[in-house]
mmCIF file of C-alpha atoms in Angstrom:
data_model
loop_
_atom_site.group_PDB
_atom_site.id
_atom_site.type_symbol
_atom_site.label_atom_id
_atom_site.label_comp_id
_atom_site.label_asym_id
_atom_site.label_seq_id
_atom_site.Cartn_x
_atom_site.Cartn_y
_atom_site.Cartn_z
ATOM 1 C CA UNK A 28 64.264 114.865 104.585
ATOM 2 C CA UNK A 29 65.739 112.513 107.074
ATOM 3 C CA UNK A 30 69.230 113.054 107.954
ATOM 4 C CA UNK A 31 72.482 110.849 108.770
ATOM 5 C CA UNK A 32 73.582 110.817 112.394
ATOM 6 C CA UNK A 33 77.191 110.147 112.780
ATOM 7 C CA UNK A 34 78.295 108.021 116.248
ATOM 8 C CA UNK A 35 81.974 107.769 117.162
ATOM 9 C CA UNK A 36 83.394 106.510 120.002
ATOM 10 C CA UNK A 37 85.741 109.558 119.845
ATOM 11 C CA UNK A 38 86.745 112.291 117.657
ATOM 12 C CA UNK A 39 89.868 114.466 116.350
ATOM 13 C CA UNK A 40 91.991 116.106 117.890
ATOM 14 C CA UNK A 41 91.800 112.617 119.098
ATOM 15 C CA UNK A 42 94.287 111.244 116.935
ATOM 16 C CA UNK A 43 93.567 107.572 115.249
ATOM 17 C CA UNK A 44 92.593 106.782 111.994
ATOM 18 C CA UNK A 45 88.872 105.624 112.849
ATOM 19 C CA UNK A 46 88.669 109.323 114.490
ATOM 20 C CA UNK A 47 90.179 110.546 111.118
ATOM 21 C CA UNK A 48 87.470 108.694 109.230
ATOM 22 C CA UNK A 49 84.732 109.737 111.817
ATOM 23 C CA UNK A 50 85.679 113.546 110.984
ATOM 24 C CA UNK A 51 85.989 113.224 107.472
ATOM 25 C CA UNK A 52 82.884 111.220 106.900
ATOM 26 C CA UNK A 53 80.788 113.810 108.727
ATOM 27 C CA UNK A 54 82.521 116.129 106.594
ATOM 28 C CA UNK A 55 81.206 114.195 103.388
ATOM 29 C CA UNK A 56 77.754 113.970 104.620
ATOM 30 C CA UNK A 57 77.630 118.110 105.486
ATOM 31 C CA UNK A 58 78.618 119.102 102.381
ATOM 32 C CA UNK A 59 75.821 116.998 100.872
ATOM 33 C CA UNK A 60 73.083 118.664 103.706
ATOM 34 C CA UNK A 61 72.885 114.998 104.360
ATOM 35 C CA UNK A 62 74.382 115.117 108.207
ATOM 36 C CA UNK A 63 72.329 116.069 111.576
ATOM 37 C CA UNK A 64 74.480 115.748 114.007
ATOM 38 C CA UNK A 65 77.361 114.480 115.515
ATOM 39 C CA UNK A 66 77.104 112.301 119.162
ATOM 40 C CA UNK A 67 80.854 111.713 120.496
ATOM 41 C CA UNK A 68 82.710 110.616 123.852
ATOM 42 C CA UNK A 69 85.515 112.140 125.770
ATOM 43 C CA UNK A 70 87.120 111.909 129.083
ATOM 44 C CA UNK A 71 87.781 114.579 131.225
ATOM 45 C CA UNK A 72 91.776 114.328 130.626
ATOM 46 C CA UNK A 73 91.186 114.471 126.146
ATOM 47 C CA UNK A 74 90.495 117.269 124.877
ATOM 48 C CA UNK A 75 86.840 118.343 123.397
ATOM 49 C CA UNK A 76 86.043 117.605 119.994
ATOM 50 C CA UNK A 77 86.447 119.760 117.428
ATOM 51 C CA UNK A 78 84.075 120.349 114.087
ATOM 52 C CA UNK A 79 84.128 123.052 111.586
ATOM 53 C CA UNK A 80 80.908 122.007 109.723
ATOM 54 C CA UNK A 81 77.670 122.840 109.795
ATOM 55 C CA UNK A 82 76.219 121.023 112.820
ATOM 56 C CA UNK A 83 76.844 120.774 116.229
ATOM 57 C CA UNK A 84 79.096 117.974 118.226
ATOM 58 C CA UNK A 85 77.494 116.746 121.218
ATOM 59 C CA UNK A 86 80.211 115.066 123.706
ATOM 60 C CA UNK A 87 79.040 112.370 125.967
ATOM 61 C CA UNK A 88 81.214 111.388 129.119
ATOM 62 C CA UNK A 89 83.578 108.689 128.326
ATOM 63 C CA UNK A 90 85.478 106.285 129.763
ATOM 64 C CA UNK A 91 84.565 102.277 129.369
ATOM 65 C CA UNK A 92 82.476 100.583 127.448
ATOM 66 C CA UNK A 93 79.737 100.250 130.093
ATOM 67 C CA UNK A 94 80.075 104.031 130.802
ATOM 68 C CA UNK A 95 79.679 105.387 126.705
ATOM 69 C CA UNK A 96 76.986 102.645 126.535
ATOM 70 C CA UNK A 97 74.718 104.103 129.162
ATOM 71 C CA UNK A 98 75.491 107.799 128.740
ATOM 72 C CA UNK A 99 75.189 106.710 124.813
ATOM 73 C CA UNK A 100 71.221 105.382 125.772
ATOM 74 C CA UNK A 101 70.357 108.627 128.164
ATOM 75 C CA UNK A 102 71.228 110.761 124.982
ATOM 76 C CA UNK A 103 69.246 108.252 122.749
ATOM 77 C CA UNK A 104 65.860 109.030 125.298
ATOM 78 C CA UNK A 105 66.732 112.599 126.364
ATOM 79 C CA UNK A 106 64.989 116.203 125.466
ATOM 80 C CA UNK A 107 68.204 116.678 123.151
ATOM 81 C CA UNK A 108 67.806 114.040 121.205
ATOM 82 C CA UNK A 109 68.027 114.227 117.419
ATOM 83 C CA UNK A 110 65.114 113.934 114.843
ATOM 84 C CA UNK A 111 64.364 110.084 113.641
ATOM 85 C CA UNK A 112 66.886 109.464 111.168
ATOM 86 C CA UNK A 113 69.654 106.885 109.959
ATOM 87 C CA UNK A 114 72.436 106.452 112.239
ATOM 88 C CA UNK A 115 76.160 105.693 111.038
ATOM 89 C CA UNK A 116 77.774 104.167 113.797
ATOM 90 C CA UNK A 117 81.707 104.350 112.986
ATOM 91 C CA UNK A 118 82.569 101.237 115.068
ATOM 92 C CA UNK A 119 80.380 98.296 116.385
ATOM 93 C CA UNK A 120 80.622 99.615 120.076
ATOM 94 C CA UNK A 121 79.425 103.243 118.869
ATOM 95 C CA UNK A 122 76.630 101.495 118.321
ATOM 96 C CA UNK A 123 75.627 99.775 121.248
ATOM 97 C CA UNK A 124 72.910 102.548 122.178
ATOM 98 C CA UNK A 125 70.980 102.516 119.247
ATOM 99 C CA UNK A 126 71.324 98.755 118.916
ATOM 100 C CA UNK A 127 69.451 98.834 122.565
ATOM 101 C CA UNK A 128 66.783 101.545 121.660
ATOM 102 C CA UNK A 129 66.212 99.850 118.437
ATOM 103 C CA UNK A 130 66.853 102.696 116.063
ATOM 104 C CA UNK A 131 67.920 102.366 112.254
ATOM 105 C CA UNK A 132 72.150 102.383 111.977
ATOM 106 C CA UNK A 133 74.623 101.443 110.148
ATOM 107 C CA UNK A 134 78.152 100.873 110.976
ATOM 108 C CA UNK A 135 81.263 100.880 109.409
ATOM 109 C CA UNK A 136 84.459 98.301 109.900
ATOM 110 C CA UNK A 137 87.857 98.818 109.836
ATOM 111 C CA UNK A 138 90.267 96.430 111.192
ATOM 112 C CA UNK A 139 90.842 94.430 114.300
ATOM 113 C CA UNK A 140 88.352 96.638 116.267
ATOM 114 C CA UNK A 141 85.908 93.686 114.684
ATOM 115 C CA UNK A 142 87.002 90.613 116.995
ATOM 116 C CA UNK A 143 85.741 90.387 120.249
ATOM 117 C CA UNK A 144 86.149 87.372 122.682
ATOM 118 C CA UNK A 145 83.496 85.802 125.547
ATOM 119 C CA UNK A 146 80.089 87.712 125.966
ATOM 120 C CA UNK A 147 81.542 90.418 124.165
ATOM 121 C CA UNK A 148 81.740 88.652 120.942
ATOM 122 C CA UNK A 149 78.331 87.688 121.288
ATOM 123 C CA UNK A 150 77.380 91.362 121.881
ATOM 124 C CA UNK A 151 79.417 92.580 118.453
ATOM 125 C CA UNK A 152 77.707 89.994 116.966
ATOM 126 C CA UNK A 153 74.153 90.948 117.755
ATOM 127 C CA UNK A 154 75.222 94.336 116.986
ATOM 128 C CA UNK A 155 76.306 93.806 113.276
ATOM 129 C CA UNK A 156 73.442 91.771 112.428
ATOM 130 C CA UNK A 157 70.698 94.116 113.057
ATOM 131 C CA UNK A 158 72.472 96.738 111.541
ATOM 132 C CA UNK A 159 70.534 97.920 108.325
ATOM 133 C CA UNK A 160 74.259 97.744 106.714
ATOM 134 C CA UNK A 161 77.659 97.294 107.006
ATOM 135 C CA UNK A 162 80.128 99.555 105.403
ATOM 136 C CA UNK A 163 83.690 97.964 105.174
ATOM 137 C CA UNK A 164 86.897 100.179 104.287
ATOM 138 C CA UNK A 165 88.587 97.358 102.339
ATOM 139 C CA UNK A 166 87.170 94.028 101.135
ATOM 140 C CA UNK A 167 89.784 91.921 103.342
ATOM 141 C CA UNK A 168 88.105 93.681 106.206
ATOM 142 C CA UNK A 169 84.493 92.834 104.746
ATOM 143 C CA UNK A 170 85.590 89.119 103.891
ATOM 144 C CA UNK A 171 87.362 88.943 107.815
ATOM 145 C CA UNK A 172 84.000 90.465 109.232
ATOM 146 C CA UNK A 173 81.740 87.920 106.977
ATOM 147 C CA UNK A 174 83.289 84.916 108.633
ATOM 148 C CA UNK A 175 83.856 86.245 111.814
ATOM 149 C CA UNK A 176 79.873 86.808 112.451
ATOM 150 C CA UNK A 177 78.437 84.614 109.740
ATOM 151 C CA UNK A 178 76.623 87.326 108.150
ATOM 152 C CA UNK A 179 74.885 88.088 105.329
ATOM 153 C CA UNK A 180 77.045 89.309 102.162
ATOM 154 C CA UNK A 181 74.020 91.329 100.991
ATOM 155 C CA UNK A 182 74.407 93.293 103.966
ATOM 156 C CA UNK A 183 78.175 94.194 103.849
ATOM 157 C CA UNK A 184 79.686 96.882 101.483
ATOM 158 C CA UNK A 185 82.836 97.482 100.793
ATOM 159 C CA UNK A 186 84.005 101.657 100.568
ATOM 160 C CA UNK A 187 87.254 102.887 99.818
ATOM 161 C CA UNK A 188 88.744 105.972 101.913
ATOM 162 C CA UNK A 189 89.140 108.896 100.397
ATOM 163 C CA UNK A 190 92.964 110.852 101.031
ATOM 164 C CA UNK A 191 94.319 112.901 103.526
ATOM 165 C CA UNK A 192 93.839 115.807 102.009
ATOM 166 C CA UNK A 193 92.963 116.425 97.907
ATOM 167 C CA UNK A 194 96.471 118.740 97.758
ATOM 168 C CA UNK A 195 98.439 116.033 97.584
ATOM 169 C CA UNK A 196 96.810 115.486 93.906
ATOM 170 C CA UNK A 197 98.201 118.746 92.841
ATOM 171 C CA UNK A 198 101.934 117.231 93.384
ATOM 172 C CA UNK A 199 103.388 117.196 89.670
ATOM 173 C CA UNK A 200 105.432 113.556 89.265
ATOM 174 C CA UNK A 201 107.830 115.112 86.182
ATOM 175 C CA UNK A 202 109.085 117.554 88.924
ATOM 176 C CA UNK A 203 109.141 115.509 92.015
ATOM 177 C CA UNK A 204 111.307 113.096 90.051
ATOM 178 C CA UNK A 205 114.001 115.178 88.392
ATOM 179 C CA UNK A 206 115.803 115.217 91.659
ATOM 180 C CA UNK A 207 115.788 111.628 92.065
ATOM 181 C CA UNK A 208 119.211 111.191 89.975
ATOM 182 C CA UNK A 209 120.830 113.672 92.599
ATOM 183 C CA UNK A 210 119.174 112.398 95.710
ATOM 184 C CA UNK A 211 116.613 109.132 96.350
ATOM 185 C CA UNK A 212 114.545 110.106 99.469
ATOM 186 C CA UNK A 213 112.770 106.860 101.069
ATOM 187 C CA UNK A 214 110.063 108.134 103.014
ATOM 188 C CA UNK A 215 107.461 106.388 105.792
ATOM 189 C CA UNK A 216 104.377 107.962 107.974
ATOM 190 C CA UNK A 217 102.436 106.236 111.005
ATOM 191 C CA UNK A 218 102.285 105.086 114.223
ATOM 192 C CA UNK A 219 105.184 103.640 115.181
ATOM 193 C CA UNK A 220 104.485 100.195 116.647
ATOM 194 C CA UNK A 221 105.366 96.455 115.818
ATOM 195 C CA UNK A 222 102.726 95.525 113.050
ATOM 196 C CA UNK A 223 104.188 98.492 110.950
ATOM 197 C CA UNK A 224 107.516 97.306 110.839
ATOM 198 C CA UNK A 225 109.579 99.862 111.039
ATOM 199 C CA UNK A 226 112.535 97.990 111.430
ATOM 200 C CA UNK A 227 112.152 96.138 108.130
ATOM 201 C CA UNK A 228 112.361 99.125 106.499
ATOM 202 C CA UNK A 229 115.255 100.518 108.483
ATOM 203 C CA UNK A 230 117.398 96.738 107.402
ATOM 204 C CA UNK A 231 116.163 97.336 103.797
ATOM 205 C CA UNK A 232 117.331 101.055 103.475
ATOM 206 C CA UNK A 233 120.636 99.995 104.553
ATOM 207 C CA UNK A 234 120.936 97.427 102.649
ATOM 208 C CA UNK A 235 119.939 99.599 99.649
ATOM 209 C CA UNK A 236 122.693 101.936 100.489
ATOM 210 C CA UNK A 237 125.816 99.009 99.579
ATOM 211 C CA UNK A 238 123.995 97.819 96.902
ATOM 212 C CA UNK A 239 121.988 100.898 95.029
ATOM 213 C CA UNK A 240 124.508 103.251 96.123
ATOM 214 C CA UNK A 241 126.005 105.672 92.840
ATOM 215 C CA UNK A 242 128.867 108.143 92.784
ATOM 216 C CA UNK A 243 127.450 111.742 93.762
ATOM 217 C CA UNK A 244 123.490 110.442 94.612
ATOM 218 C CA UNK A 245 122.630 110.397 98.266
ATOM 219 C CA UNK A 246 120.296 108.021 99.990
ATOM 220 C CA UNK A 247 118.027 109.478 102.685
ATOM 221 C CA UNK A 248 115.401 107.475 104.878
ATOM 222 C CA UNK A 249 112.435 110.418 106.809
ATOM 223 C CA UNK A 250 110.474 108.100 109.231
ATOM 224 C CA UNK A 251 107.700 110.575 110.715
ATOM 225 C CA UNK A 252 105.097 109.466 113.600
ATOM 226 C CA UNK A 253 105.488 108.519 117.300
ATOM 227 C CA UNK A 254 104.738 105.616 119.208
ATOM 228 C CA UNK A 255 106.036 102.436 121.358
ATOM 229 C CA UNK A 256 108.963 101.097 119.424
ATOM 230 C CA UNK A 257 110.392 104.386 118.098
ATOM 231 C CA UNK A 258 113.269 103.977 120.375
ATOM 232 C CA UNK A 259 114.020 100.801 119.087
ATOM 233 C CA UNK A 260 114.241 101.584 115.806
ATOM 234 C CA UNK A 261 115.999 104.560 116.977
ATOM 235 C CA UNK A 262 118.733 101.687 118.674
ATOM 236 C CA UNK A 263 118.971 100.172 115.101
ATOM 237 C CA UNK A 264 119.757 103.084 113.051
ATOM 238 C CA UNK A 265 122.654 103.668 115.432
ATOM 239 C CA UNK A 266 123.418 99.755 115.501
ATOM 240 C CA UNK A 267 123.350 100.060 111.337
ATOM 241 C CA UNK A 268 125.832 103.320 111.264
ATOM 242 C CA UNK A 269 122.884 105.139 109.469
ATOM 243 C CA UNK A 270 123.581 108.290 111.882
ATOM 244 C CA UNK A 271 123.909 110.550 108.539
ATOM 245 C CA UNK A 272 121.292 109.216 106.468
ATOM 246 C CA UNK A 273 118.052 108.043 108.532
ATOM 247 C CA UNK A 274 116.160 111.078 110.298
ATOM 248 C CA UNK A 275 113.441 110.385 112.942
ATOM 249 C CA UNK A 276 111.064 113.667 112.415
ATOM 250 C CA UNK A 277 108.321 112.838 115.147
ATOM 251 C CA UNK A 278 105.225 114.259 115.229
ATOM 252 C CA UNK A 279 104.583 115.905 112.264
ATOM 253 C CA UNK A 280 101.975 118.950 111.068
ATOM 254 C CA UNK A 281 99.591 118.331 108.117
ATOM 255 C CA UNK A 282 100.801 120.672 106.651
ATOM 256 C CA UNK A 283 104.110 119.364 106.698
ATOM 257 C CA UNK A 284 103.131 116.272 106.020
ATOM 258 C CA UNK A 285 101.624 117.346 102.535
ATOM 259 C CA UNK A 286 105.020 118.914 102.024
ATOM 260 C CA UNK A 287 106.642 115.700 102.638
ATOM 261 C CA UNK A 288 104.517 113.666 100.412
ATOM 262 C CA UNK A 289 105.306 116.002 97.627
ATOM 263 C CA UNK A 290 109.316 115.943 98.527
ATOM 264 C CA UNK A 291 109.945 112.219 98.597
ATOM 265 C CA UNK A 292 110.387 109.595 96.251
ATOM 266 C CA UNK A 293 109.768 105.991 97.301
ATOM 267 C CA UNK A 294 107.330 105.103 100.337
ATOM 268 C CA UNK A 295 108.597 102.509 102.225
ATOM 269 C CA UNK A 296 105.693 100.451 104.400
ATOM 270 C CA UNK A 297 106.531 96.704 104.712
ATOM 271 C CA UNK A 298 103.562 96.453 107.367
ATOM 272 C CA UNK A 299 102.352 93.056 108.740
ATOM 273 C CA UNK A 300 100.010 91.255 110.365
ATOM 274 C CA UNK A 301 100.084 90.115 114.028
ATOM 275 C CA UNK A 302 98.017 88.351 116.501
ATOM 276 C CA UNK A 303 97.219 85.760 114.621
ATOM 277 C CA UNK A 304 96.452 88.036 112.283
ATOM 278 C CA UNK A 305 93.400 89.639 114.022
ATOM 279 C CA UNK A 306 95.759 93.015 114.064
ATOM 280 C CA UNK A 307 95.405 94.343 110.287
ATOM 281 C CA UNK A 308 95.805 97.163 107.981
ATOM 282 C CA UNK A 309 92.282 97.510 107.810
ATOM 283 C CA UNK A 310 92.873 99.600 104.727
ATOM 284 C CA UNK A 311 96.009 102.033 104.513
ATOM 285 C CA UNK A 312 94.899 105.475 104.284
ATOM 286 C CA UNK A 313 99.022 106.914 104.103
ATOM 287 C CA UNK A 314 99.337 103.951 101.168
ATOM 288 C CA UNK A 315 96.599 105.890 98.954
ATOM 289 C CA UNK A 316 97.913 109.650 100.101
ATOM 290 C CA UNK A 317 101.636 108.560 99.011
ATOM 291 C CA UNK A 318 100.026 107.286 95.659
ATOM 292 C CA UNK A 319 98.089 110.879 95.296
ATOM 293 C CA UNK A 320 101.272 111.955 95.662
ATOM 294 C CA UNK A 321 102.823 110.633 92.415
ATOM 295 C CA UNK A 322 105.079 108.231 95.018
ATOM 296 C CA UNK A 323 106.693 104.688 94.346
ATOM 297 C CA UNK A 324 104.691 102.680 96.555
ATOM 298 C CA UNK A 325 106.597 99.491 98.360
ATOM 299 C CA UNK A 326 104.279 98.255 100.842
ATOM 300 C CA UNK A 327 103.275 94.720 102.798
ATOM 301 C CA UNK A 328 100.810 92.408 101.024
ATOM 302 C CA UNK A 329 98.613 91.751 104.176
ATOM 303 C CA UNK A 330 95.529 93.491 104.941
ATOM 304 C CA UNK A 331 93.278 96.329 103.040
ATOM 305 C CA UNK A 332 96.464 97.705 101.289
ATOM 306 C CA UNK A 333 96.803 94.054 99.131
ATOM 307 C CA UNK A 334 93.858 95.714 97.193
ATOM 308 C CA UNK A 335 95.098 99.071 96.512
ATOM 309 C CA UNK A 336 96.981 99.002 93.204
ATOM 310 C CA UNK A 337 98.260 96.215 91.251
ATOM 311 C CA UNK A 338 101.292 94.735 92.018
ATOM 312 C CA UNK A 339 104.139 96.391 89.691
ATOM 313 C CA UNK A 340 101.373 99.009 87.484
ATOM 314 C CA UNK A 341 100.746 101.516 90.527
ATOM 315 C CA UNK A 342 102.931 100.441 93.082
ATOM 316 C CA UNK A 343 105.231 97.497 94.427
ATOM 317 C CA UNK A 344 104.341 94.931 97.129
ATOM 318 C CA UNK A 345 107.298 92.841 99.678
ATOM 319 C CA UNK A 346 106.671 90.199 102.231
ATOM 320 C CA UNK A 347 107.365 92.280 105.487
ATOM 321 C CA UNK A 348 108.603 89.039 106.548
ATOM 322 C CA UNK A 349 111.599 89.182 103.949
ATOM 323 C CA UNK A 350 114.090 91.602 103.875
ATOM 324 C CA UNK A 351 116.272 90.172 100.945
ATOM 325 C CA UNK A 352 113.016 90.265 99.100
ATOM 326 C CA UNK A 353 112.228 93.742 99.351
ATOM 327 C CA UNK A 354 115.946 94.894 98.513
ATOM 328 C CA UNK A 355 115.830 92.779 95.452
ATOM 329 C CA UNK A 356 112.679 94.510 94.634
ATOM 330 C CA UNK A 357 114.153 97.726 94.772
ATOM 331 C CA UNK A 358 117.240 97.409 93.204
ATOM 332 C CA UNK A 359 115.296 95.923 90.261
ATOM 333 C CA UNK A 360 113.608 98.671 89.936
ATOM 334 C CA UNK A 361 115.844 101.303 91.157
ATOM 335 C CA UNK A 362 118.035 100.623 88.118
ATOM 336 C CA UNK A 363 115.255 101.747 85.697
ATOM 337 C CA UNK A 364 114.334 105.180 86.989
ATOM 338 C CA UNK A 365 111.869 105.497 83.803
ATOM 339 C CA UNK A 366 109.682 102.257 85.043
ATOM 340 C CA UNK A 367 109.836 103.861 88.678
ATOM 341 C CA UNK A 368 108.524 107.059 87.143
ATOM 342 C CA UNK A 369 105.225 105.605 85.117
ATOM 343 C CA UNK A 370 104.882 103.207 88.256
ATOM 344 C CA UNK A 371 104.255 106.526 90.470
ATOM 345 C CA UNK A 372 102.107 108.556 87.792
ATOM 346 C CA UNK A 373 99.772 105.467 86.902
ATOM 347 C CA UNK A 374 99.323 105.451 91.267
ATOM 348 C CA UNK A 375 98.570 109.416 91.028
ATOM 349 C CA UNK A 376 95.845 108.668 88.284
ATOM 350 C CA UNK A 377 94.201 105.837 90.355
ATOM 351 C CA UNK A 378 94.325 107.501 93.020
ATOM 352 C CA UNK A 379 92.389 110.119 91.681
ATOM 353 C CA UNK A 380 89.461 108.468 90.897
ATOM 354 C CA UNK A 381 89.906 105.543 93.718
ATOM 355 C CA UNK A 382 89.792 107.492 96.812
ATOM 356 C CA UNK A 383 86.613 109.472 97.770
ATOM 357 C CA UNK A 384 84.831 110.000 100.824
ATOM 358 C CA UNK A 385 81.477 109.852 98.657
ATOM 359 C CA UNK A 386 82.104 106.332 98.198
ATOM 360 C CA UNK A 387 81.071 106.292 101.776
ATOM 361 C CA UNK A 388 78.330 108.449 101.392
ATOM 362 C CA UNK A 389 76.722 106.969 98.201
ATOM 363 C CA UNK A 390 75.958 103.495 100.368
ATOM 364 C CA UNK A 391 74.754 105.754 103.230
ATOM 365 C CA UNK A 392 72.205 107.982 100.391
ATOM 366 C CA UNK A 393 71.022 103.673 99.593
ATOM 367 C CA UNK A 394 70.532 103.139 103.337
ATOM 368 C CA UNK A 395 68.676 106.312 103.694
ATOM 369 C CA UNK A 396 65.835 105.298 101.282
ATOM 370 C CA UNK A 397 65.911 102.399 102.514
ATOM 371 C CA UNK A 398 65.195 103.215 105.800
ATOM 372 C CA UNK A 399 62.672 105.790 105.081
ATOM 373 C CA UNK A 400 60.058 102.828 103.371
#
């Protein structure tokens, strides 16, 4: 039987959440016997790719676009390459080489890795309409892709991530929330730059703190991730007094990000969209694992996560452009700890069923057949 290829332009420990897809994708695909290889790219200075499956990982040099393209097409011709098959292509420029040799691919869409401007536009372009598919991780991305390109809706599908990890299922709501009278723990996880809006949720929290404040129950804010405006934010929290009560944890282990999850009460992700709004939350992959997690969900309405839940069953959604908004949200809701409760166990229960990384794969089993006519 023909097998499924998987193409990304790079792979964990390369952190990013197309790399996180990339692995657990392949991962999906193994345990189905459906996946024959894996064809990467590195530079010298990342480290190599790492894959505890079934197949191997072949790393191509790396570098630009020109550079994966061409050492992408010598691996398409060469002695090693794989068997005929299907190739999924996890962005449009990991597809470039088999776009040239004229194999069978698919390839999937997140976010703002879709626009393209000049020749290169035109290139993305030609690239997404010979693709056999396209599978989108939200249907804001698929819509944003459709009229981007002009393509075909017949050719576009739309497939929900799966979670982080299925543990964070196993978290039991009743317990999680019987410290919630004693202590309220606001929690957030990601990279740490300006379209998640970190500092929104710093203004909120404090906010929260006059107004949702109680005799004998402490408030406490755990931002976890690194990147380009941490010090900022780190600037605010000492502008805002919130010294004793907002903890920057950094970089943070799976594992004790699972543990996390399972601690806190209410994740807090008023995220935005910028440039125009090119830059996106393609989906929201840490929206769906805080809603495994039996969590109160307060997040932006823009991008992939305005689809996850509906708005006051499995979760809450703010303008990240309106802080007044999102305390008044809270407090509302902070003042009937019951309604916060069913909120985050009718989240665990979609989540459940919502988030698979077979929804990926049943598309790919269509393309497959398809491919082999």
């Amino acid at each position: 039987m023909s097998k499924i290829n998987l193409w990304a332009k790079a792979f964990p420990p390369v952190t990013g959440g197309v790399e996180f897809y990339s692995r657990q994708v392949a991962s999906a695909l193994d345990r189905q016997q459906m996946l024959g290889g894996v064809v990467t790219w590195a530079e010298d200075s990342q480290p190599r790719p790492e894959y505890d499956g079934s197949v191997a990982v072949t790393c191509l040099p790396g570098g630009s676009d020109v550079r994966c393209a061409l050492s992408g097409l010598r691996q398409m011709f060469g002695k090693t390459a794989r068997a005929e098959g299907l190739i999924l292509a996890t962005t449009w420029k990991a597809a470039v080489p088999a776009f040239v040799s004229g194999k069978n691919y698919v390839v999937s869409a997140h976010g703002k890795e879709i626009y393209a401007s000049g020749a290169v536009h035109y290139l993305a372009k030609m690239v997404y309409a010979r693709a056999r598919a396209i599978v989108c991780v939200s249907g804001v991305t698929a819509d944003r892709l459709i009229a981007e390109y002009a393509l075909p809706r017949h050719k576009v599908h739309v497939a929900w991530n799966g979670l982080t990890d299925e543990r964070l299922l196993l978290t039991n709501p009743t317990e999680k929330w019987a410290s919630f009278d004693d202590e309220i723990v606001f929690y957030t996880i990601c990279r740490h730059e300006p379209r998640k809006n970190i500092p929104h949720a710093i203004r909120a929290f404090a906010a929260l703190k006059n107004r949702a404040h109680r005799p004998g129950r402490k408030l406490t804010f755990l931002i976890a991730g690194t990147g380009p405006t941490i010090d900022a934010e780190r600037a605010l929290v000492s502008e805002l007094g919130l010294h004793d009560s907002v903890v920057h944890l950094g970089r943070v282990s799976d594992e004790d990000l699972i543990a996390l999850h399972q601690k806190a009460h209410i994740f807090l992700h008023p995220q935005i969209a910028m440039d125009a709004g090119k830059d996106f939350e393609g989906f929201g992959l840490v929206v769906a694992d805080a809603m495994a997690a039996g969590s109160l969900v307060v997040t932006g309405r823009s991008g992939g996560t305005g689809e996850l839940f509906v708005d006051g069953e499995q979760g809450l959604y703010v303008s990240g452009e309106d802080v007044d908004e999102t305390v008044a949200r809270l407090v509302e809701y902070l003042r009937n700890p019951a309604q916060l409760r069913r909120i985050a166990e009718q989240a665990q229960l979609k989540a459940r069923t919502a988030f698979q990384w077979d929804n990926v794969t049943r598309i790919l089993k269509g393309c497959l057949s398809d491919a082999a006519r």
